[in-house]
Amino acid sequence: MSRREALQATAGAVAFAALPLPAQAADSAATPVPPTQTLPLEVTVNGRVHQLAVDPRLSVLDMLRERLSLTGTKKGCNQGACGACTVLIDGQRVNACLALAVMHDGAKITTIEGVAEGETLHPLQVAFIEHDAFQCGYCTSGQIMSGLGCISEGHASSAEEISYWMSGNICRCGAYPGIVAAVAQAAKEDRT
Amino acid sequence: MTTAIGKSLSRIDGRLKVTGQATYAAEFNQEGQAHAVIVGSTVGLGRIEAIDSAAVEKMPGVVAVISHLNAQRLAYNEHRGPIDPPAGERLHVLQGTEIRFFGEPVAIVVAETLDQAEHAANALKVTYSARQPQVDAHAGERVIPAVARRPGARAEADVARGDADKALETAAVKVEAEYVIARENHNPMEPHATIAAWNGDRLTLWSKSQFVANEQAEIAAIFGIPPENVQVNCPFIGGAFGTSLRTWPHVTLAALAARHVNRPVKLVLTRKQMFFATGHRPYTLQRIALGAQPDGKLISIAHEGAGETSRYEEFMEALTSVTSFMYSCPNVRTSYRLIPLDASTPTYMRGPGEASGIHALECAVDELAYKLQMDPIDLRRINEPQIDEGRQVPFSSRSMLKCYDLGAERFGWSRRTPEPGSMRDGRLLIGYGMANASYPCLFAPANARVRLLPDGTVEVEAAASDMGPGTYTSMSQVAAEYLGIPVERIRFSLGRSDFPATPPHGGSMTMASVGSAIRAACLDLQAKAAVLAAKGGGNAGLAGQSPEALEWRDGMLFVKGRSDRGVTYADLVSYGGESPLVGEGTAARDAETGQKYSMHSFGAVFAEVAIDPDVKTIKVRRALGAYGVGRVVNPKLATSQCIGGMIGGIGMAIMERTVLDRRNGRPINAHMADYLVPVNLDTPHIEAHFVDEEDTIVNPLGVKGLGEIALVGMSAAVSNAIHHATGRRVHELPIMIENLL
Ligand code: FES
Ligand code: FES
């Protein structure tokens, strides 16, 4: 199984699926939206409702980082190839850099800022610290969001399975063994 | 006795990082900030003929289009930091029409939002007159580095002892090969980013930097303003591996744009732009010839190396340095050359020089072992030197033999059957390989400050960085150790250019340098506190004692040899006197120690590969490193660092390369999906071990550094394992399926 297949099978596929079909894209190209126009959007992020007027080009990632000051979600490549921007949209992990904000009107988005319960860290966050599952911390938000998805999808029954389903999230610091151990521990706690 | 050093503490900044609260450069959004996007040259050599910005200026949200036509003339005063190339002149941006490499910044577009700026930058029409760039290192001319040509130069292009060429002729057994290593890009997960804000003639930068003190000095020199007018902040770095040591053009561009539009500007490089002008591991060409007696004793080593550089700067790294001391050998000759190309300047990338040079040397030694029909470790043992034979001085410590023992035992080297292709797991071909690793123990002048607060906690400050090794945690441990108080009572801050200056956060010298400075600052604080206690009276009855009669034990001040009437830090604060009490510390290696000893970390690294006999897919199944790195401050974090380094080495071995289009110098795979790096599924079972090693010479802490050495050697171990599995010697990196077909 190649990395590309793994990517498509995991986070990448979800985001790609959210893009319009080529036919629809061609239709909208015939009547271009002037770049100045903004569209209304209502999204719920970490339980808070936001009403925004957004540029149709705005990605969910830039909406979070630049409009809502939720900078915990990271931009690593802006091209759907690294997973640093992973968030949960309606419970599914998505590369936020490839998701246009306007296409997610009414969506419920969970970001890293919404994972802990107040001061109490989520068991996966605790496990990340215990297993030293990061160094620089830049991929970590995406890894944790992806890890939550991996667990809830039921893809965390073994180290091999976790490794496969977490391969859409690059960690250039190479904290992979810790990431796998942390997801495995949280998955186990989740089951018991 | 409080022993904080040596404890496997979890990261102090862990909570911030798992909750998304750790703030990286691009996240310090400023009131009224605009977004800037760089427009890069689409030719690899030539001149800008015209820039038509009129249409773009009218696009929605566009605030300014800045190019050489309207950009401020910058001072570009002389400044050469310790991480800048020793010869040549840095790139001057938006100051003229000349294009020296593909992607060179030709304009910046500033707009209200990022989408507007990106759209407008794409629409900008630039016309060029293009010439054919020369970006092929194989066809390039090799030159002697300018610094090596200067009289009395410390960097030597040619080093020799004995007569390697003559000895090679007479050698009973010899191997000779040429090695090619691809250009690599660091590709940290965090893109380069700078937010610039002017207040009159004072500039504040929130900028991704491994060296805030130098970024301050460099930007001050470029803009011709006093360094104290520039403040650089960088509390967190999302990985860097060397790419944020220098201050690259985008930092200048952010500051220039902010001044031009008279408001704060944020500039973040795209992933693609990170392949243009922020450094890379140079493409290298090497030739190694080894000669040995039938018993395996080396009698000749010749190592010729050459690395790419740009036409405007001479980037140098220690490509052949290790060869003079790794093994005992009477006849050694090394040479180092540069190959100027129409490309941007390379820079240090994790394990710079050593990673490439040792790869070639250690592959050659493995090849020699096969010719001699000896075990590769036995061959290395036979040639273990007693001293640094290149410099004729002793090693401060060298635990190579212990590393072989520990590494071989933990890896299960004895299970290896030497015949290539002789080990199988089902239908898969299995190979075991190993290699030596080494990296110098650098120790550059550093400063630190500690401040005792009224509540008895201690603030520690240094202009250091933490790109991932755990500086926040390990430095707190050092302060806790020397002050004798719990780590929880230390608050260590870094990443501000107005903190006491430190050397670059690279070269595995942060703990050696900054740690030693913090130690000195703690001792200074204790000495000052003793004087205060002796003067200040107070309730503990130390008044009237001479400070020399007092001693610190377990975080309390006592009369020497007595255990009653101890004074705590909190007591001292309440004595009044000067408050807060501040300790200052400086640390540097004295020149004499540097001359008397050869100081390096050493290690032995091992790899197991499994190769499909039909389609030749390569999987590294196990990797292990045994290191002699002196004292380990935090084994948990040190292990992570080593694992990360080894994974980087696996990337170098079988994945990473940046390929330039010969027609125009364009990096054709400037994308995270096309520049392959190891992902989770590529990660082998991986172990790092440290041998007990005490080194009282390298620095006061006895730490030898491990960030760099962790990557070094792994590519050779993998390469040797691939040979063991398949019988094929591939002298090129990365090794890919097509090399084995
Ligand atoms: S930033 Fe979205 S996948 Fe890389
Ligand atoms: S922790 Fe640095 S990229 Fe994963």
Coordinates of C-alpha atoms and ligand atoms in Angstrom, one line a residue, chain A residues 61 74-78 80-85 95 97, ligand 1:
Chain A
L61 CA -8.2 26.6 7.3
K74 CA -1.8 24.6 11.3
K75 CA -1.0 25.3 7.7
G76 CA 1.8 23.0 6.5
C77 CA 1.4 22.8 2.8
N78 CA -2.0 24.3 1.9
G80 CA -3.7 18.6 1.0
A81 CA -0.5 16.8 1.3
C82 CA 0.6 17.0 4.9
G83 CA -2.4 16.8 7.3
A84 CA -1.2 19.6 9.6
C85 CA -4.6 21.3 9.0
N95 CA -7.9 18.6 5.5
C97 CA -6.8 23.7 3.6
Ligands
FES1 S1 -2.0 22.2 5.2 FE1 -3.6 21.1 4.7 S2 -2.8 19.2 4.2 FE2 -1.1 20.4 4.5

